């Protein structure tokens, strides 16, 4: 049975070139980057070359990139340090953020008594920017944390606009760019953001490697204490091969960005069209969504909701009901709960997410699989 992977917003297959690169680094550059001998120096070179290459691709300075084990860690660090060390007394966020953000904010509220405001979500899944402006009129040291591309429905935030609004109101802006880094262009020299975060496994890199971008001039305090690694901000011997894999994955993503984006966009359009032809009552969750994410409300009965993923899985087809941590659970997604009516929430919604490795045959198999349910 051919297995079909349509869950690329959860994670992506690693590119072969990335695996090859990591193997070379593991074989040759196994020194500890903190050691002063040649083994250490060559590992340190891998680390710093990777940092420079990532910074160049994103249009920032190498010193602004801090390696972490993933985006969750980066977000935890930034939000916690902003409250503890930068005097942030209020966080503005939305109810459709990833749990990496929502649960960190919840912790900060409980632990430090910070104020938390949720910006309204429009029925199409977009952030209500005028409500954000209204919230920002209050004079209190604020950090805004809003995601770029929503991982469940694919709605896209106008980061430039929101960033400029934050600047006008002297608020810090943390943007969860996990679903967009490696999939669209960034110029961080121009973009009005203070922090972004990324995980390599979302763009065909290894799991266990990510980074935080912290704008020059913002002084956070360490997340982990110990050695001097990552300027003492994230102590612990660096995962050199993971970082090399992260940098390689990013280089390859940007090298072929235009052609892969074009290919994936057409695949998504084909999938949407086929779904509409075969299930005329289907509804798309979210509007103007990102090119690799399609979230659809299927016109199936409530009883079929719990069985749908299982049935597709039996046929070797992987899609998702929402974020990965909720796969297999029948609890409605916290994102869909914000935009769907109760009635629709009981019906099955599917997140289909694509990569350049997918083909039209994959989509045809998914449609056949759904028809058989
Ligand atoms: N933010 C978004 C938008 C995500 O999609 C994810 C992963 O699903 C994360 C944060 C967390 O990433 P990681 O689990 O790699 O730390």
Coordinates of C-alpha atoms and ligand atoms in Angstrom, one line a residue:
X1 CA 0.0 0.0 0.0
X2 CA 1.4 3.4 -1.0
X3 CA 1.4 5.7 2.0
X4 CA 0.3 9.3 1.4
X5 CA 1.5 12.1 3.6
X6 CA -0.8 15.2 3.6
X7 CA 0.0 16.5 7.1
X8 CA 2.9 18.8 6.3
X9 CA 1.8 21.5 8.7
X10 CA 2.5 19.0 11.5
X11 CA 5.9 18.2 10.2
X12 CA 7.7 17.6 6.9
X13 CA 9.8 14.8 5.5
X14 CA 13.5 15.7 5.7
X15 CA 15.2 16.5 2.3
X16 CA 17.8 13.9 1.4
X17 CA 20.4 16.7 1.0
X18 CA 19.8 17.7 4.6
X19 CA 20.3 14.2 5.8
X20 CA 23.5 13.9 3.8
X21 CA 24.8 17.2 5.3
X22 CA 24.0 16.1 8.8
X23 CA 25.8 12.8 8.3
X24 CA 28.9 14.6 7.1
X25 CA 28.9 16.9 10.1
X26 CA 28.3 14.1 12.5
X27 CA 31.2 12.2 11.0
X28 CA 33.7 15.1 10.7
X29 CA 32.7 17.9 13.0
X30 CA 32.1 16.0 16.2
X31 CA 34.3 18.4 18.4
X32 CA 32.7 20.4 21.1
X33 CA 32.3 24.0 19.6
X34 CA 33.5 25.4 23.0
X35 CA 36.8 23.5 22.7
X36 CA 39.8 25.6 21.5
X37 CA 41.5 22.8 19.6
X38 CA 41.0 22.2 15.9
X39 CA 38.1 19.7 16.4
X40 CA 36.2 22.3 18.5
X41 CA 37.1 25.1 16.1
X42 CA 35.8 23.2 13.1
X43 CA 32.5 22.5 14.9
X44 CA 32.3 26.1 15.9
X45 CA 32.8 27.1 12.2
X46 CA 29.8 24.9 11.2
X47 CA 27.7 26.6 13.8
X48 CA 28.7 30.1 12.9
X49 CA 28.5 29.5 9.1
X50 CA 25.0 28.1 9.6
X51 CA 24.0 31.2 11.7
X52 CA 25.3 33.5 9.0
X53 CA 23.6 31.6 6.2
X54 CA 20.2 31.7 8.0
X55 CA 20.6 35.4 8.9
X56 CA 21.4 36.2 5.2
X57 CA 18.3 34.4 4.0
X58 CA 16.1 36.2 6.5
X59 CA 17.7 39.6 6.1
X60 CA 19.0 40.1 9.6
X61 CA 22.4 40.0 11.5
X62 CA 23.9 36.7 12.5
X63 CA 24.0 37.9 16.2
X64 CA 20.2 38.2 16.1
X65 CA 19.8 34.4 15.6
X66 CA 19.8 32.3 18.8
X67 CA 19.6 28.5 18.3
X68 CA 17.1 26.6 20.4
X69 CA 15.8 23.1 20.2
X70 CA 12.5 24.2 18.6
X71 CA 10.1 27.1 18.3
X72 CA 8.2 26.1 21.5
X73 CA 11.4 26.7 23.5
X74 CA 12.1 30.0 21.7
X75 CA 8.6 31.3 22.4
X76 CA 8.7 30.2 26.0
X77 CA 12.0 32.0 26.4
X78 CA 11.0 35.2 24.7
X79 CA 7.6 35.6 26.5
X80 CA 9.0 34.7 29.9
X81 CA 12.0 37.0 29.6
X82 CA 9.9 39.8 28.3
X83 CA 7.8 39.7 31.5
X84 CA 10.6 39.0 33.9
X85 CA 13.3 41.2 32.4
X86 CA 11.7 43.8 30.1
X87 CA 9.0 45.0 32.3
X88 CA 6.1 43.7 30.2
X89 CA 2.9 44.0 32.3
X90 CA 0.4 43.0 29.7
X91 CA 0.3 40.5 26.8
X92 CA -2.1 40.9 23.9
X93 CA -2.7 37.7 22.0
X94 CA -5.5 35.8 20.3
X95 CA -7.5 32.6 21.1
X96 CA -6.3 31.0 17.8
X97 CA -2.6 31.0 18.7
X98 CA -0.6 27.7 19.0
X99 CA -0.6 26.3 22.5
X100 CA 3.2 27.0 22.7
X101 CA 2.1 30.7 23.0
X102 CA -1.3 30.3 24.7
X103 CA -0.1 28.0 27.5
X104 CA 3.0 30.2 28.1
X105 CA 0.8 33.3 28.4
X106 CA -1.5 31.4 30.8
X107 CA 1.5 30.5 32.9
X108 CA 2.7 34.1 33.0
X109 CA -0.7 35.4 34.0
X110 CA -0.8 32.9 36.9
X111 CA 2.8 33.3 38.0
X112 CA 3.3 37.0 37.5
X113 CA -0.2 38.4 37.5
X114 CA 0.2 40.0 34.1
X115 CA -2.9 41.3 32.3
X116 CA -3.9 39.3 29.2
X117 CA -6.1 40.7 26.5
X118 CA -7.4 38.6 23.5
X119 CA -7.9 40.4 20.3
X120 CA -11.1 39.6 18.5
X121 CA -11.2 37.1 15.6
X122 CA -13.3 37.9 12.6
X123 CA -15.7 35.1 11.3
X124 CA -13.3 34.4 8.5
X125 CA -10.5 33.6 10.9
X126 CA -8.6 36.9 10.5
X127 CA -7.4 39.1 13.4
X128 CA -9.6 42.1 14.0
X129 CA -6.9 44.8 13.6
X130 CA -9.1 47.7 14.6
X131 CA -9.7 45.9 17.9
X132 CA -6.0 45.5 18.4
X133 CA -5.6 49.3 17.9
X134 CA -8.3 49.8 20.5
X135 CA -6.6 47.5 23.0
X136 CA -3.2 49.2 22.4
X137 CA -4.6 52.6 23.4
X138 CA -4.2 51.6 27.0
X139 CA -1.0 53.0 28.4
X140 CA 0.8 49.9 29.9
X141 CA 4.0 48.2 28.9
X142 CA 2.7 45.6 26.4
X143 CA 3.9 42.7 24.3
X144 CA 1.7 41.6 21.3
X145 CA 2.1 38.0 20.3
X146 CA 0.2 37.0 17.1
X147 CA 1.1 34.2 14.7
X148 CA 1.9 34.8 11.0
X149 CA 0.3 31.8 9.4
X150 CA -2.3 29.9 11.5
X151 CA -1.2 26.2 11.6
X152 CA -4.8 24.9 11.6
X153 CA -6.6 27.0 9.1
X154 CA -3.8 28.8 7.3
X155 CA -5.1 32.4 7.7
X156 CA -2.3 34.9 7.2
X157 CA -1.5 37.9 9.4
X158 CA -0.4 41.2 7.8
X159 CA 2.8 41.2 9.9
X160 CA 4.0 44.5 8.4
X161 CA 0.8 46.3 9.3
X162 CA 0.5 44.8 12.8
X163 CA 4.2 45.5 13.5
X164 CA 3.8 49.2 12.5
X165 CA 0.8 49.5 14.8
X166 CA 2.8 47.9 17.6
X167 CA 5.7 50.4 17.0
X168 CA 3.3 53.3 17.1
X169 CA 2.1 52.2 20.5
X170 CA 5.5 51.3 21.8
X171 CA 4.5 47.7 22.2
X172 CA 6.9 44.8 21.6
X173 CA 5.9 42.4 18.9
X174 CA 6.5 38.6 19.0
X175 CA 5.4 36.8 15.8
X176 CA 5.1 33.0 15.7
X177 CA 6.5 32.4 12.2
X178 CA 6.7 28.6 12.5
X179 CA 4.5 28.0 9.5
X180 CA 5.9 30.7 7.2
X181 CA 9.7 30.6 7.7
X182 CA 11.2 28.6 4.8
X183 CA 8.0 29.1 2.8
X184 CA 8.0 32.8 2.0
X185 CA 10.4 35.6 1.8
X186 CA 11.5 37.6 4.9
X187 CA 13.4 40.8 5.2
X188 CA 13.9 41.3 9.0
X189 CA 15.9 44.5 8.5
X190 CA 12.6 46.0 7.2
X191 CA 9.9 44.0 8.9
X192 CA 8.7 45.7 12.1
X193 CA 9.0 42.7 14.4
X194 CA 11.0 42.3 17.6
X195 CA 11.0 38.5 17.8
X196 CA 10.2 35.6 15.5
X197 CA 10.6 31.9 16.1
X198 CA 11.1 28.8 13.8
X199 CA 11.4 25.0 13.9
X200 CA 13.5 23.3 11.2
X201 CA 11.2 20.3 10.9
X202 CA 8.4 22.5 9.4
X203 CA 10.5 23.1 6.3
X204 CA 12.1 19.7 5.6
X205 CA 14.8 20.0 8.2
X206 CA 15.5 17.9 11.4
X207 CA 13.4 17.8 14.5
X208 CA 15.1 19.2 17.6
X209 CA 16.4 22.4 15.9
X210 CA 15.0 25.8 15.8
X211 CA 15.8 29.4 16.6
X212 CA 14.7 32.7 18.0
X213 CA 15.3 36.0 16.2
X214 CA 15.8 38.7 18.8
X215 CA 16.1 42.2 17.3
X216 CA 19.4 43.9 18.0
X217 CA 19.2 46.1 21.1
X218 CA 16.7 44.0 23.0
X219 CA 18.4 42.4 26.0
X220 CA 16.8 39.2 27.1
X221 CA 18.1 37.1 30.0
X222 CA 19.2 33.5 29.8
X223 CA 16.6 30.7 29.3
X224 CA 19.0 28.0 30.5
X225 CA 22.0 28.7 32.8
X226 CA 25.3 27.0 32.4
X227 CA 28.0 27.6 29.8
X228 CA 28.6 30.5 27.5
X229 CA 26.9 28.9 24.5
X230 CA 24.6 31.1 22.4
X231 CA 26.0 34.2 24.2
X232 CA 25.1 32.6 27.5
X233 CA 21.4 32.9 26.7
X234 CA 20.8 29.2 26.0
X235 CA 23.5 27.2 27.7
X236 CA 24.3 23.7 26.8
X237 CA 26.6 22.1 24.2
X238 CA 25.2 23.0 20.8
X239 CA 23.6 20.3 18.6
X240 CA 26.0 21.1 15.7
X241 CA 24.6 18.5 13.2
X242 CA 21.0 19.6 13.9
X243 CA 22.0 23.3 13.3
X244 CA 23.8 22.3 10.1
X245 CA 20.6 20.5 9.0
X246 CA 18.5 23.5 9.9
X247 CA 20.7 25.8 7.8
X248 CA 20.8 23.4 4.9
X249 CA 17.0 23.0 4.9
X250 CA 16.5 26.7 4.9
X251 CA 19.0 27.2 2.1
X252 CA 17.2 24.6 -0.1
X253 CA 13.8 26.0 0.8
X254 CA 14.8 29.5 -0.4
X255 CA 16.7 28.2 -3.4
X256 CA 13.6 26.6 -4.9
X257 CA 11.0 28.8 -3.2
X258 CA 9.3 30.1 -6.3
X259 CA 8.9 26.9 -8.1
X260 CA 7.9 24.9 -5.1
X261 CA 5.4 27.6 -4.0
X262 CA 3.9 27.6 -7.4
X263 CA 3.7 23.8 -7.6
X264 CA 2.1 23.5 -4.1
X265 CA -0.4 26.4 -4.8
X266 CA -1.6 24.5 -7.9
X267 CA -1.9 21.3 -5.9
X268 CA -3.9 23.0 -3.3
X269 CA -6.2 24.5 -6.0
X270 CA -6.6 21.1 -7.5
X271 CA -7.5 19.6 -4.2
X272 CA -10.0 22.3 -3.4
X273 CA -11.6 21.9 -6.8
X274 CA -11.8 18.1 -6.5
X275 CA -13.3 18.3 -3.1
X276 CA -16.0 20.7 -4.3
X277 CA -16.8 18.5 -7.3
X278 CA -17.2 15.4 -5.2
X279 CA -18.7 17.0 -2.1
X280 CA -20.7 20.0 -3.3
X281 CA -21.7 21.0 0.2
X282 CA -18.1 21.3 1.5
X283 CA -17.1 24.5 3.2
X284 CA -13.6 26.0 3.5
X285 CA -12.6 27.1 7.0
X286 CA -10.7 30.4 6.8
X287 CA -10.3 32.9 4.0
X288 CA -7.3 33.9 1.8
X289 CA -5.3 31.0 3.4
X290 CA -1.6 30.1 3.0
X291 CA -0.7 28.1 0.0
X292 CA 0.1 24.9 1.7
X293 CA -2.8 24.6 4.1
X294 CA -6.4 23.7 3.3
X295 CA -8.9 23.3 6.1
X296 CA -12.3 22.0 5.0
X297 CA -15.6 21.3 6.7
X298 CA -17.0 18.0 5.3
X299 CA -20.7 17.6 4.8
X300 CA -20.6 14.3 6.8
X301 CA -22.8 13.4 9.7
X302 CA -21.6 13.9 13.3
X303 CA -21.2 10.1 13.8
X304 CA -18.6 10.0 11.2
X305 CA -16.4 12.6 12.8
X306 CA -14.5 10.3 15.1
X307 CA -14.0 7.7 12.4
X308 CA -12.7 9.8 9.6
X309 CA -9.0 10.0 10.4
X310 CA -9.0 6.4 11.4
X311 CA -10.6 5.3 8.1
X312 CA -8.1 7.4 6.1
X313 CA -5.2 6.1 8.2
X314 CA -6.3 2.5 7.4
X315 CA -5.9 3.5 3.8
X316 CA -2.4 4.9 4.4
X317 CA -3.5 8.5 4.1
X318 CA -2.3 11.0 6.7
X319 CA -4.2 14.2 7.3
X320 CA -5.1 16.0 10.5
X321 CA -8.1 17.3 12.3
X322 CA -6.3 20.2 13.7
X323 CA -2.9 20.7 15.4
X324 CA -0.9 17.5 15.7
X325 CA -1.3 17.3 19.5
X326 CA -5.0 16.9 19.0
X327 CA -4.9 14.3 16.2
X328 CA -7.0 11.3 17.2
X329 CA -8.8 13.2 19.8
X330 CA -12.5 14.1 19.3
X331 CA -12.2 17.3 21.2
X332 CA -12.9 20.2 18.8
X333 CA -9.9 22.3 18.0
X334 CA -9.6 25.6 19.9
X335 CA -9.1 27.4 16.6
X336 CA -12.2 26.0 14.9
X337 CA -14.1 26.7 18.1
X338 CA -13.5 30.4 17.6
X339 CA -14.8 30.6 14.0
X340 CA -17.4 27.9 13.6
X341 CA -21.0 27.7 14.9
X342 CA -21.7 24.9 17.4
X343 CA -23.5 22.9 14.7
X344 CA -20.6 23.0 12.3
X345 CA -18.1 22.3 15.0
X346 CA -19.7 18.8 15.5
X347 CA -19.1 18.0 11.9
X348 CA -15.7 16.8 10.7
X349 CA -13.2 19.3 9.6
X350 CA -10.0 18.2 8.0
X351 CA -6.7 20.0 7.7
X352 CA -4.9 18.9 4.5
X353 CA -1.4 20.3 4.3
X354 CA 0.9 20.0 1.3
X355 CA 4.6 19.9 0.3
X356 CA 6.4 19.7 -3.0
X357 CA 6.7 16.0 -2.5
X358 CA 2.9 15.6 -2.9
X359 CA 1.3 14.8 -6.3
X360 CA -2.2 14.9 -7.9
X361 CA -2.4 11.2 -7.4
X362 CA -2.1 11.8 -3.6
X363 CA -5.1 14.1 -3.8
X364 CA -7.1 11.6 -6.0
X365 CA -6.4 8.9 -3.4
X366 CA -7.6 11.2 -0.6
X367 CA -10.8 11.9 -2.5
X368 CA -11.4 8.2 -3.1
X369 CA -10.7 7.6 0.5
X370 CA -13.3 10.2 1.6
X371 CA -15.8 8.9 -0.9
X372 CA -15.5 5.4 0.7
X373 CA -16.4 6.7 4.2
Ligands
LIG1 N1 3.7 27.4 16.4 C1 3.1 26.9 15.3 C2 2.3 27.8 14.5 C3 3.2 25.6 15.0 O1 2.5 25.1 14.0 C4 4.0 24.7 15.9 C5 4.0 23.3 15.6 O2 3.0 22.7 15.3 C6 4.6 25.3 16.9 C7 4.5 26.7 17.2 C8 5.5 24.5 17.8 O3 6.6 24.0 17.1 P1 7.5 22.9 17.8 O4 6.7 21.8 18.3 O5 8.5 22.5 16.7 O6 8.2 23.6 18.9

